[in-house]
């Protein structure tokens, strides 16, 4: 079977959920091979996890360059491994860094690239990717016609499924090009205890309707009861009510959770572009004419400060 490379995202010694989703998708296309970069002492545990989800091979490369340089070391490694393995495709998690790594890798391989896929399947002439386009108003199927396709896939596009495989580890020595920006310092992000926004199965977002920064407390209470991430509209972020890192939309983060709850969000096209691929959408808004109601699965016309606390109580009551 053709070898399908999966770049494994990891943090704090653990495999991130989107990487397991990619391994699940890779099994549709051929024989999955995981690529684990810069994991240090955690490499063995990460390799074992990749094997649990179908990786028949695990390529492991280490070096201080992965920690001290941006993007390029990963591109060096992924390109080298793809060429040596004769990979039929390369899958990468969609995100700021992921898409840059994918684009640079595709350029070096002389291959085409598809970004922000929401599904991938085997076609007669290679992988076929499904994308949501024009602010998620349409879905299209795309295929690369030149070289081994490099495809970035949005988190939550598929449920990860375990399928234990051999997971034979192959250590790789990377010839780094050295042409990269250097990391001079790092400031750890303060943990909220909530899931990562782009990876969360449930997202609760607040918009202009929360009225002020303090208004987000009801949004956070519901999110915590559901084990969800917290998002915000551009209007709320621009008003200084919530951090920019939590903005959902065309100029923020794109999310595709199983459940998206929009509270006090009108539903401008900019926001819809970042969440319209969510599997189930619920909106709470006191304006019955709000555009958000055009795309929801369930809508509640009411004051979010009355509706959300009641919902939170019901969730806590089990």
PDB file of C-alpha atoms in Angstrom:
ATOM      1  CA  UNK A   1       0.000   0.000   0.000  1.00  0.00           C
ATOM      2  CA  UNK A   2       1.082   3.580  -0.608  1.00  0.00           C
ATOM      3  CA  UNK A   3       2.706   5.334   2.338  1.00  0.00           C
ATOM      4  CA  UNK A   4       0.740   8.300   3.740  1.00  0.00           C
ATOM      5  CA  UNK A   5       2.733  10.625   5.988  1.00  0.00           C
ATOM      6  CA  UNK A   6       1.053  12.276   8.970  1.00  0.00           C
ATOM      7  CA  UNK A   7       2.817  15.104  10.790  1.00  0.00           C
ATOM      8  CA  UNK A   8       2.038  14.464  14.461  1.00  0.00           C
ATOM      9  CA  UNK A   9       1.272  17.533  16.558  1.00  0.00           C
ATOM     10  CA  UNK A  10       2.211  17.093  20.200  1.00  0.00           C
ATOM     11  CA  UNK A  11       2.436  19.258  23.296  1.00  0.00           C
ATOM     12  CA  UNK A  12       3.851  18.579  26.756  1.00  0.00           C
ATOM     13  CA  UNK A  13       4.728  15.029  25.774  1.00  0.00           C
ATOM     14  CA  UNK A  14       1.232  14.089  24.584  1.00  0.00           C
ATOM     15  CA  UNK A  15      -0.251  13.621  21.118  1.00  0.00           C
ATOM     16  CA  UNK A  16      -2.852  16.246  20.263  1.00  0.00           C
ATOM     17  CA  UNK A  17      -6.266  14.972  19.178  1.00  0.00           C
ATOM     18  CA  UNK A  18      -6.127  16.347  15.586  1.00  0.00           C
ATOM     19  CA  UNK A  19      -3.097  14.121  14.904  1.00  0.00           C
ATOM     20  CA  UNK A  20      -5.155  11.053  15.812  1.00  0.00           C
ATOM     21  CA  UNK A  21      -7.854  12.278  13.431  1.00  0.00           C
ATOM     22  CA  UNK A  22      -5.269  12.532  10.637  1.00  0.00           C
ATOM     23  CA  UNK A  23      -4.102   8.971  11.282  1.00  0.00           C
ATOM     24  CA  UNK A  24      -7.719   7.822  11.053  1.00  0.00           C
ATOM     25  CA  UNK A  25      -8.121   9.597   7.703  1.00  0.00           C
ATOM     26  CA  UNK A  26      -4.767   8.317   6.441  1.00  0.00           C
ATOM     27  CA  UNK A  27      -5.977   4.725   6.769  1.00  0.00           C
ATOM     28  CA  UNK A  28      -8.533   5.468   4.053  1.00  0.00           C
ATOM     29  CA  UNK A  29      -5.750   6.414   1.654  1.00  0.00           C
ATOM     30  CA  UNK A  30      -3.005   3.872   2.267  1.00  0.00           C
ATOM     31  CA  UNK A  31      -0.524   2.816   4.933  1.00  0.00           C
ATOM     32  CA  UNK A  32      -0.217   5.557   7.583  1.00  0.00           C
ATOM     33  CA  UNK A  33       3.249   6.616   8.734  1.00  0.00           C
ATOM     34  CA  UNK A  34       3.619   9.080  11.581  1.00  0.00           C
ATOM     35  CA  UNK A  35       6.286  11.787  11.632  1.00  0.00           C
ATOM     36  CA  UNK A  36       7.294  12.815  15.162  1.00  0.00           C
ATOM     37  CA  UNK A  37       9.585  15.841  15.372  1.00  0.00           C
ATOM     38  CA  UNK A  38      11.334  17.406  18.345  1.00  0.00           C
ATOM     39  CA  UNK A  39       9.627  15.261  20.987  1.00  0.00           C
ATOM     40  CA  UNK A  40      12.765  14.523  23.014  1.00  0.00           C
ATOM     41  CA  UNK A  41      12.259  11.974  25.794  1.00  0.00           C
ATOM     42  CA  UNK A  42       8.545  11.751  24.987  1.00  0.00           C
ATOM     43  CA  UNK A  43       9.185  10.326  21.507  1.00  0.00           C
ATOM     44  CA  UNK A  44       8.666   6.694  22.557  1.00  0.00           C
ATOM     45  CA  UNK A  45       5.313   7.399  24.205  1.00  0.00           C
ATOM     46  CA  UNK A  46       4.163   9.497  21.249  1.00  0.00           C
ATOM     47  CA  UNK A  47       5.238   6.773  18.808  1.00  0.00           C
ATOM     48  CA  UNK A  48       3.283   4.183  20.807  1.00  0.00           C
ATOM     49  CA  UNK A  49       0.165   6.378  20.689  1.00  0.00           C
ATOM     50  CA  UNK A  50       0.546   6.844  16.930  1.00  0.00           C
ATOM     51  CA  UNK A  51       0.832   3.073  16.503  1.00  0.00           C
ATOM     52  CA  UNK A  52      -2.346   2.631  18.548  1.00  0.00           C
ATOM     53  CA  UNK A  53      -4.174   4.717  15.942  1.00  0.00           C
ATOM     54  CA  UNK A  54      -2.835   2.942  12.889  1.00  0.00           C
ATOM     55  CA  UNK A  55       0.720   4.127  12.206  1.00  0.00           C
ATOM     56  CA  UNK A  56       2.598   1.252  10.603  1.00  0.00           C
ATOM     57  CA  UNK A  57       5.841   3.256  10.716  1.00  0.00           C
ATOM     58  CA  UNK A  58       6.921   6.100  12.955  1.00  0.00           C
ATOM     59  CA  UNK A  59       9.692   8.400  11.756  1.00  0.00           C
ATOM     60  CA  UNK A  60      11.362  10.126  14.698  1.00  0.00           C
ATOM     61  CA  UNK A  61      13.695  13.095  14.342  1.00  0.00           C
ATOM     62  CA  UNK A  62      15.103  15.194  17.153  1.00  0.00           C
ATOM     63  CA  UNK A  63      17.401  18.156  17.536  1.00  0.00           C
ATOM     64  CA  UNK A  64      17.506  21.521  19.260  1.00  0.00           C
ATOM     65  CA  UNK A  65      16.569  23.178  15.964  1.00  0.00           C
ATOM     66  CA  UNK A  66      12.935  22.130  16.459  1.00  0.00           C
ATOM     67  CA  UNK A  67      12.814  24.161  19.679  1.00  0.00           C
ATOM     68  CA  UNK A  68      15.011  27.099  18.721  1.00  0.00           C
ATOM     69  CA  UNK A  69      13.961  27.722  15.103  1.00  0.00           C
ATOM     70  CA  UNK A  70      10.571  28.429  13.570  1.00  0.00           C
ATOM     71  CA  UNK A  71       8.835  26.292  10.924  1.00  0.00           C
ATOM     72  CA  UNK A  72      11.818  25.571   8.654  1.00  0.00           C
ATOM     73  CA  UNK A  73      13.271  22.640  10.655  1.00  0.00           C
ATOM     74  CA  UNK A  74       9.924  20.866  10.398  1.00  0.00           C
ATOM     75  CA  UNK A  75       9.855  21.560   6.664  1.00  0.00           C
ATOM     76  CA  UNK A  76      13.416  20.220   6.326  1.00  0.00           C
ATOM     77  CA  UNK A  77      12.465  17.003   8.120  1.00  0.00           C
ATOM     78  CA  UNK A  78       9.097  16.454   6.465  1.00  0.00           C
ATOM     79  CA  UNK A  79      10.493  17.056   2.982  1.00  0.00           C
ATOM     80  CA  UNK A  80      13.433  14.725   3.558  1.00  0.00           C
ATOM     81  CA  UNK A  81      11.226  11.941   4.920  1.00  0.00           C
ATOM     82  CA  UNK A  82       8.603  12.329   2.170  1.00  0.00           C
ATOM     83  CA  UNK A  83      11.233  12.050  -0.551  1.00  0.00           C
ATOM     84  CA  UNK A  84      12.988   9.073   1.037  1.00  0.00           C
ATOM     85  CA  UNK A  85       9.746   7.202   1.667  1.00  0.00           C
ATOM     86  CA  UNK A  86       8.220   8.014  -1.713  1.00  0.00           C
ATOM     87  CA  UNK A  87       5.095   9.150   0.156  1.00  0.00           C
ATOM     88  CA  UNK A  88       1.837   9.168  -1.791  1.00  0.00           C
ATOM     89  CA  UNK A  89       0.452  12.043   0.321  1.00  0.00           C
ATOM     90  CA  UNK A  90       1.240  14.199   3.332  1.00  0.00           C
ATOM     91  CA  UNK A  91      -1.404  15.174   5.906  1.00  0.00           C
ATOM     92  CA  UNK A  92      -0.950  18.116   8.291  1.00  0.00           C
ATOM     93  CA  UNK A  93      -3.297  19.702  10.839  1.00  0.00           C
ATOM     94  CA  UNK A  94      -4.776  23.005   9.651  1.00  0.00           C
ATOM     95  CA  UNK A  95      -3.639  25.962  11.716  1.00  0.00           C
ATOM     96  CA  UNK A  96      -1.269  28.893  11.436  1.00  0.00           C
ATOM     97  CA  UNK A  97       1.950  26.907  11.676  1.00  0.00           C
ATOM     98  CA  UNK A  98       0.540  23.766  10.071  1.00  0.00           C
ATOM     99  CA  UNK A  99      -0.459  25.549   6.881  1.00  0.00           C
ATOM    100  CA  UNK A 100       2.902  27.270   6.619  1.00  0.00           C
ATOM    101  CA  UNK A 101       4.738  23.973   7.066  1.00  0.00           C
ATOM    102  CA  UNK A 102       2.469  22.357   4.476  1.00  0.00           C
ATOM    103  CA  UNK A 103       2.912  25.140   1.917  1.00  0.00           C
ATOM    104  CA  UNK A 104       6.691  25.162   2.201  1.00  0.00           C
ATOM    105  CA  UNK A 105       6.825  21.363   2.031  1.00  0.00           C
ATOM    106  CA  UNK A 106       4.632  21.274  -1.076  1.00  0.00           C
ATOM    107  CA  UNK A 107       6.871  23.853  -2.746  1.00  0.00           C
ATOM    108  CA  UNK A 108      10.004  21.837  -2.039  1.00  0.00           C
ATOM    109  CA  UNK A 109       8.361  18.622  -3.248  1.00  0.00           C
ATOM    110  CA  UNK A 110       7.016  20.316  -6.375  1.00  0.00           C
ATOM    111  CA  UNK A 111       3.529  19.191  -5.343  1.00  0.00           C
ATOM    112  CA  UNK A 112       0.107  20.744  -5.132  1.00  0.00           C
ATOM    113  CA  UNK A 113      -1.473  21.701  -1.818  1.00  0.00           C
ATOM    114  CA  UNK A 114      -5.036  21.693  -0.484  1.00  0.00           C
ATOM    115  CA  UNK A 115      -5.783  23.595   2.733  1.00  0.00           C
ATOM    116  CA  UNK A 116      -8.590  23.450   5.291  1.00  0.00           C
ATOM    117  CA  UNK A 117     -10.069  20.158   4.141  1.00  0.00           C
ATOM    118  CA  UNK A 118     -13.008  18.876   6.186  1.00  0.00           C
ATOM    119  CA  UNK A 119     -12.824  15.350   4.759  1.00  0.00           C
ATOM    120  CA  UNK A 120     -10.428  13.216   2.738  1.00  0.00           C
ATOM    121  CA  UNK A 121     -11.180  10.059   0.783  1.00  0.00           C
ATOM    122  CA  UNK A 122      -9.461   7.816  -1.722  1.00  0.00           C
ATOM    123  CA  UNK A 123     -10.091   8.620  -5.374  1.00  0.00           C
ATOM    124  CA  UNK A 124      -9.244   6.850  -8.608  1.00  0.00           C
ATOM    125  CA  UNK A 125      -6.135   9.021  -9.092  1.00  0.00           C
ATOM    126  CA  UNK A 126      -5.221   9.805  -5.488  1.00  0.00           C
ATOM    127  CA  UNK A 127      -6.710  11.515  -2.449  1.00  0.00           C
ATOM    128  CA  UNK A 128      -9.819  13.660  -2.893  1.00  0.00           C
ATOM    129  CA  UNK A 129     -10.400  16.397  -0.319  1.00  0.00           C
ATOM    130  CA  UNK A 130     -13.664  18.088   0.622  1.00  0.00           C
ATOM    131  CA  UNK A 131     -13.497  21.802   1.434  1.00  0.00           C
ATOM    132  CA  UNK A 132     -16.040  24.361   2.632  1.00  0.00           C
ATOM    133  CA  UNK A 133     -15.720  27.531   0.542  1.00  0.00           C
ATOM    134  CA  UNK A 134     -17.252  31.024   0.260  1.00  0.00           C
ATOM    135  CA  UNK A 135     -17.764  31.343   4.018  1.00  0.00           C
ATOM    136  CA  UNK A 136     -18.879  27.699   4.148  1.00  0.00           C
ATOM    137  CA  UNK A 137     -21.795  28.344   1.787  1.00  0.00           C
ATOM    138  CA  UNK A 138     -20.644  25.554  -0.538  1.00  0.00           C
ATOM    139  CA  UNK A 139     -18.694  22.319  -0.338  1.00  0.00           C
ATOM    140  CA  UNK A 140     -16.310  21.340  -3.116  1.00  0.00           C
ATOM    141  CA  UNK A 141     -14.178  18.312  -3.809  1.00  0.00           C
ATOM    142  CA  UNK A 142     -10.567  18.933  -4.835  1.00  0.00           C
ATOM    143  CA  UNK A 143      -7.647  16.809  -5.974  1.00  0.00           C
ATOM    144  CA  UNK A 144      -3.989  17.567  -6.629  1.00  0.00           C
ATOM    145  CA  UNK A 145      -2.820  16.788 -10.148  1.00  0.00           C
ATOM    146  CA  UNK A 146       0.935  17.256  -9.722  1.00  0.00           C
ATOM    147  CA  UNK A 147       3.143  15.413  -7.243  1.00  0.00           C
ATOM    148  CA  UNK A 148       2.256  13.853  -3.913  1.00  0.00           C
ATOM    149  CA  UNK A 149      -0.583  15.977  -2.486  1.00  0.00           C
ATOM    150  CA  UNK A 150       0.013  17.908   0.722  1.00  0.00           C
ATOM    151  CA  UNK A 151      -3.298  18.373   2.521  1.00  0.00           C
ATOM    152  CA  UNK A 152      -4.115  20.300   5.692  1.00  0.00           C
ATOM    153  CA  UNK A 153      -7.204  19.089   7.525  1.00  0.00           C
ATOM    154  CA  UNK A 154      -9.324  21.034  10.007  1.00  0.00           C
ATOM    155  CA  UNK A 155      -9.570  19.640  13.534  1.00  0.00           C
ATOM    156  CA  UNK A 156     -12.794  17.764  14.364  1.00  0.00           C
ATOM    157  CA  UNK A 157     -13.258  16.654  10.760  1.00  0.00           C
ATOM    158  CA  UNK A 158     -13.496  13.010  11.824  1.00  0.00           C
ATOM    159  CA  UNK A 159     -13.749  11.087  15.072  1.00  0.00           C
ATOM    160  CA  UNK A 160     -10.400   9.416  15.856  1.00  0.00           C
ATOM    161  CA  UNK A 161     -10.611   5.624  15.792  1.00  0.00           C
ATOM    162  CA  UNK A 162      -8.000   3.301  17.265  1.00  0.00           C
ATOM    163  CA  UNK A 163      -6.607   0.592  14.971  1.00  0.00           C
ATOM    164  CA  UNK A 164      -3.418  -0.869  16.494  1.00  0.00           C
ATOM    165  CA  UNK A 165      -0.561  -1.305  14.019  1.00  0.00           C
ATOM    166  CA  UNK A 166       3.112  -2.251  14.119  1.00  0.00           C
ATOM    167  CA  UNK A 167       4.426   1.265  14.637  1.00  0.00           C
ATOM    168  CA  UNK A 168       7.995   0.349  13.697  1.00  0.00           C
ATOM    169  CA  UNK A 169      10.212   3.240  14.761  1.00  0.00           C
ATOM    170  CA  UNK A 170      12.803   4.627  12.351  1.00  0.00           C
ATOM    171  CA  UNK A 171      15.145   7.291  13.657  1.00  0.00           C
ATOM    172  CA  UNK A 172      15.982   9.956  11.080  1.00  0.00           C
ATOM    173  CA  UNK A 173      18.929  12.337  10.967  1.00  0.00           C
ATOM    174  CA  UNK A 174      17.776  15.577   9.383  1.00  0.00           C
ATOM    175  CA  UNK A 175      19.999  17.764   7.228  1.00  0.00           C
ATOM    176  CA  UNK A 176      18.842  21.178   8.463  1.00  0.00           C
ATOM    177  CA  UNK A 177      19.141  24.116   6.076  1.00  0.00           C
ATOM    178  CA  UNK A 178      19.603  26.603   8.923  1.00  0.00           C
ATOM    179  CA  UNK A 179      17.571  29.262   7.099  1.00  0.00           C
ATOM    180  CA  UNK A 180      14.993  30.118   9.775  1.00  0.00           C
ATOM    181  CA  UNK A 181      13.964  32.705  12.314  1.00  0.00           C
ATOM    182  CA  UNK A 182      15.376  32.066  15.773  1.00  0.00           C
ATOM    183  CA  UNK A 183      13.268  31.828  18.923  1.00  0.00           C
ATOM    184  CA  UNK A 184      14.794  34.200  21.476  1.00  0.00           C
ATOM    185  CA  UNK A 185      12.337  33.652  24.348  1.00  0.00           C
ATOM    186  CA  UNK A 186       9.088  31.913  25.236  1.00  0.00           C
ATOM    187  CA  UNK A 187       6.272  32.941  27.558  1.00  0.00           C
ATOM    188  CA  UNK A 188       3.986  30.060  28.518  1.00  0.00           C
ATOM    189  CA  UNK A 189       0.319  30.769  27.954  1.00  0.00           C
ATOM    190  CA  UNK A 190      -1.701  30.863  31.161  1.00  0.00           C
ATOM    191  CA  UNK A 191      -3.906  27.776  31.212  1.00  0.00           C
ATOM    192  CA  UNK A 192      -7.655  28.258  31.668  1.00  0.00           C
ATOM    193  CA  UNK A 193      -8.263  24.561  32.114  1.00  0.00           C
ATOM    194  CA  UNK A 194     -10.520  24.613  29.056  1.00  0.00           C
ATOM    195  CA  UNK A 195      -9.941  22.752  25.757  1.00  0.00           C
ATOM    196  CA  UNK A 196      -7.970  24.363  22.948  1.00  0.00           C
ATOM    197  CA  UNK A 197     -10.453  26.436  20.921  1.00  0.00           C
ATOM    198  CA  UNK A 198      -9.720  24.914  17.507  1.00  0.00           C
ATOM    199  CA  UNK A 199      -9.765  21.347  18.847  1.00  0.00           C
ATOM    200  CA  UNK A 200     -12.736  21.487  21.215  1.00  0.00           C
ATOM    201  CA  UNK A 201     -15.763  19.265  20.632  1.00  0.00           C
ATOM    202  CA  UNK A 202     -18.005  22.000  22.067  1.00  0.00           C
ATOM    203  CA  UNK A 203     -17.566  25.766  21.762  1.00  0.00           C
ATOM    204  CA  UNK A 204     -19.632  28.434  23.504  1.00  0.00           C
ATOM    205  CA  UNK A 205     -19.128  31.919  22.034  1.00  0.00           C
ATOM    206  CA  UNK A 206     -20.267  35.368  23.128  1.00  0.00           C
ATOM    207  CA  UNK A 207     -20.772  38.463  21.013  1.00  0.00           C
ATOM    208  CA  UNK A 208     -21.878  42.053  21.215  1.00  0.00           C
ATOM    209  CA  UNK A 209     -24.974  40.955  23.094  1.00  0.00           C
ATOM    210  CA  UNK A 210     -23.003  40.167  26.270  1.00  0.00           C
ATOM    211  CA  UNK A 211     -22.732  43.947  26.722  1.00  0.00           C
ATOM    212  CA  UNK A 212     -19.408  44.098  28.557  1.00  0.00           C
ATOM    213  CA  UNK A 213     -16.420  42.055  29.648  1.00  0.00           C
ATOM    214  CA  UNK A 214     -18.275  41.011  32.808  1.00  0.00           C
ATOM    215  CA  UNK A 215     -21.051  39.644  30.630  1.00  0.00           C
ATOM    216  CA  UNK A 216     -18.812  36.807  29.505  1.00  0.00           C
ATOM    217  CA  UNK A 217     -19.180  35.202  32.935  1.00  0.00           C
ATOM    218  CA  UNK A 218     -22.449  33.526  31.885  1.00  0.00           C
ATOM    219  CA  UNK A 219     -20.759  32.274  28.700  1.00  0.00           C
ATOM    220  CA  UNK A 220     -17.834  30.877  30.694  1.00  0.00           C
ATOM    221  CA  UNK A 221     -20.129  29.243  33.248  1.00  0.00           C
ATOM    222  CA  UNK A 222     -21.976  27.352  30.515  1.00  0.00           C
ATOM    223  CA  UNK A 223     -18.713  26.427  28.792  1.00  0.00           C
ATOM    224  CA  UNK A 224     -17.279  25.028  32.021  1.00  0.00           C
ATOM    225  CA  UNK A 225     -20.433  23.027  32.713  1.00  0.00           C
ATOM    226  CA  UNK A 226     -20.191  21.489  29.220  1.00  0.00           C
ATOM    227  CA  UNK A 227     -16.407  21.042  29.248  1.00  0.00           C
ATOM    228  CA  UNK A 228     -16.264  23.428  26.310  1.00  0.00           C
ATOM    229  CA  UNK A 229     -13.941  26.076  24.929  1.00  0.00           C
ATOM    230  CA  UNK A 230     -14.907  29.747  24.965  1.00  0.00           C
ATOM    231  CA  UNK A 231     -15.017  31.803  21.775  1.00  0.00           C
ATOM    232  CA  UNK A 232     -15.850  35.414  20.980  1.00  0.00           C
ATOM    233  CA  UNK A 233     -17.046  37.426  17.999  1.00  0.00           C
ATOM    234  CA  UNK A 234     -14.921  40.128  16.429  1.00  0.00           C
ATOM    235  CA  UNK A 235     -17.180  42.819  17.897  1.00  0.00           C
ATOM    236  CA  UNK A 236     -16.589  41.499  21.411  1.00  0.00           C
ATOM    237  CA  UNK A 237     -12.851  41.228  20.863  1.00  0.00           C
ATOM    238  CA  UNK A 238     -12.542  44.699  19.303  1.00  0.00           C
ATOM    239  CA  UNK A 239     -14.424  46.127  22.275  1.00  0.00           C
ATOM    240  CA  UNK A 240     -11.786  44.649  24.565  1.00  0.00           C
ATOM    241  CA  UNK A 241     -14.231  42.309  26.292  1.00  0.00           C
ATOM    242  CA  UNK A 242     -12.330  39.096  25.524  1.00  0.00           C
ATOM    243  CA  UNK A 243      -8.820  38.164  24.290  1.00  0.00           C
ATOM    244  CA  UNK A 244      -8.105  38.173  20.567  1.00  0.00           C
ATOM    245  CA  UNK A 245      -6.804  34.596  20.874  1.00  0.00           C
ATOM    246  CA  UNK A 246     -10.423  33.495  21.382  1.00  0.00           C
ATOM    247  CA  UNK A 247     -11.853  35.244  18.331  1.00  0.00           C
ATOM    248  CA  UNK A 248     -13.830  33.017  15.985  1.00  0.00           C
ATOM    249  CA  UNK A 249     -14.235  34.179  12.401  1.00  0.00           C
ATOM    250  CA  UNK A 250     -12.563  34.972   9.125  1.00  0.00           C
ATOM    251  CA  UNK A 251      -9.912  37.115  10.833  1.00  0.00           C
ATOM    252  CA  UNK A 252      -9.770  34.894  13.912  1.00  0.00           C
ATOM    253  CA  UNK A 253      -9.777  31.157  14.383  1.00  0.00           C
ATOM    254  CA  UNK A 254     -11.811  28.680  12.388  1.00  0.00           C
ATOM    255  CA  UNK A 255     -13.571  26.028  14.437  1.00  0.00           C
ATOM    256  CA  UNK A 256     -15.583  22.965  13.507  1.00  0.00           C
ATOM    257  CA  UNK A 257     -16.873  21.444  16.749  1.00  0.00           C
ATOM    258  CA  UNK A 258     -19.653  18.923  17.224  1.00  0.00           C
ATOM    259  CA  UNK A 259     -21.672  21.640  18.990  1.00  0.00           C
ATOM    260  CA  UNK A 260     -21.380  25.424  18.618  1.00  0.00           C
ATOM    261  CA  UNK A 261     -23.445  27.716  20.856  1.00  0.00           C
ATOM    262  CA  UNK A 262     -23.592  31.370  19.776  1.00  0.00           C
ATOM    263  CA  UNK A 263     -24.815  33.740  22.489  1.00  0.00           C
ATOM    264  CA  UNK A 264     -25.566  37.346  21.615  1.00  0.00           C
ATOM    265  CA  UNK A 265     -23.930  37.026  18.182  1.00  0.00           C
ATOM    266  CA  UNK A 266     -25.752  38.572  15.207  1.00  0.00           C
ATOM    267  CA  UNK A 267     -24.201  36.224  12.637  1.00  0.00           C
ATOM    268  CA  UNK A 268     -22.237  38.537  10.354  1.00  0.00           C
ATOM    269  CA  UNK A 269     -20.575  36.807   7.389  1.00  0.00           C
ATOM    270  CA  UNK A 270     -17.156  37.351   8.986  1.00  0.00           C
ATOM    271  CA  UNK A 271     -18.164  35.277  11.998  1.00  0.00           C
ATOM    272  CA  UNK A 272     -19.999  32.641   9.992  1.00  0.00           C
ATOM    273  CA  UNK A 273     -16.847  31.970   7.991  1.00  0.00           C
ATOM    274  CA  UNK A 274     -15.177  30.734  11.157  1.00  0.00           C
ATOM    275  CA  UNK A 275     -17.864  28.401  12.517  1.00  0.00           C
ATOM    276  CA  UNK A 276     -20.305  27.396   9.815  1.00  0.00           C
ATOM    277  CA  UNK A 277     -18.801  23.916   9.414  1.00  0.00           C
ATOM    278  CA  UNK A 278     -19.826  23.081  13.006  1.00  0.00           C
ATOM    279  CA  UNK A 279     -21.908  19.905  13.112  1.00  0.00           C
ATOM    280  CA  UNK A 280     -24.734  21.365  15.259  1.00  0.00           C
ATOM    281  CA  UNK A 281     -25.294  25.101  15.785  1.00  0.00           C
ATOM    282  CA  UNK A 282     -27.438  26.649  18.523  1.00  0.00           C
ATOM    283  CA  UNK A 283     -28.059  30.412  18.782  1.00  0.00           C
ATOM    284  CA  UNK A 284     -29.440  32.520  21.612  1.00  0.00           C
ATOM    285  CA  UNK A 285     -30.374  36.058  20.588  1.00  0.00           C
ATOM    286  CA  UNK A 286     -33.141  38.444  21.620  1.00  0.00           C
ATOM    287  CA  UNK A 287     -33.482  39.761  18.051  1.00  0.00           C
ATOM    288  CA  UNK A 288     -35.671  37.332  16.066  1.00  0.00           C
ATOM    289  CA  UNK A 289     -34.370  38.879  12.818  1.00  0.00           C
ATOM    290  CA  UNK A 290     -30.687  38.220  13.596  1.00  0.00           C
ATOM    291  CA  UNK A 291     -28.919  36.653  10.576  1.00  0.00           C
ATOM    292  CA  UNK A 292     -27.499  33.908  12.806  1.00  0.00           C
ATOM    293  CA  UNK A 293     -30.932  32.226  12.819  1.00  0.00           C
ATOM    294  CA  UNK A 294     -30.581  31.534   9.070  1.00  0.00           C
ATOM    295  CA  UNK A 295     -27.991  28.826   9.640  1.00  0.00           C
ATOM    296  CA  UNK A 296     -28.729  27.359  13.062  1.00  0.00           C
ATOM    297  CA  UNK A 297     -30.095  23.926  13.839  1.00  0.00           C
ATOM    298  CA  UNK A 298     -31.772  25.267  16.975  1.00  0.00           C
ATOM    299  CA  UNK A 299     -32.540  28.858  17.887  1.00  0.00           C
ATOM    300  CA  UNK A 300     -33.736  30.506  21.083  1.00  0.00           C
ATOM    301  CA  UNK A 301     -35.187  34.011  20.909  1.00  0.00           C
ATOM    302  CA  UNK A 302     -34.511  35.440  24.338  1.00  0.00           C
ATOM    303  CA  UNK A 303     -32.169  37.302  26.648  1.00  0.00           C
ATOM    304  CA  UNK A 304     -28.920  35.348  26.963  1.00  0.00           C
ATOM    305  CA  UNK A 305     -28.639  36.428  30.609  1.00  0.00           C
ATOM    306  CA  UNK A 306     -31.850  34.528  31.308  1.00  0.00           C
ATOM    307  CA  UNK A 307     -31.359  31.603  28.931  1.00  0.00           C
ATOM    308  CA  UNK A 308     -27.712  30.661  29.550  1.00  0.00           C
ATOM    309  CA  UNK A 309     -27.906  30.400  33.375  1.00  0.00           C
ATOM    310  CA  UNK A 310     -30.970  28.141  33.059  1.00  0.00           C
ATOM    311  CA  UNK A 311     -29.137  25.954  30.538  1.00  0.00           C
ATOM    312  CA  UNK A 312     -26.078  25.836  32.795  1.00  0.00           C
ATOM    313  CA  UNK A 313     -28.233  24.702  35.729  1.00  0.00           C
ATOM    314  CA  UNK A 314     -29.829  21.993  33.608  1.00  0.00           C
ATOM    315  CA  UNK A 315     -26.428  20.714  32.456  1.00  0.00           C
ATOM    316  CA  UNK A 316     -25.120  20.607  36.029  1.00  0.00           C
ATOM    317  CA  UNK A 317     -28.254  18.824  37.180  1.00  0.00           C
ATOM    318  CA  UNK A 318     -27.415  16.092  34.688  1.00  0.00           C
TER     319      UNK A 318
END
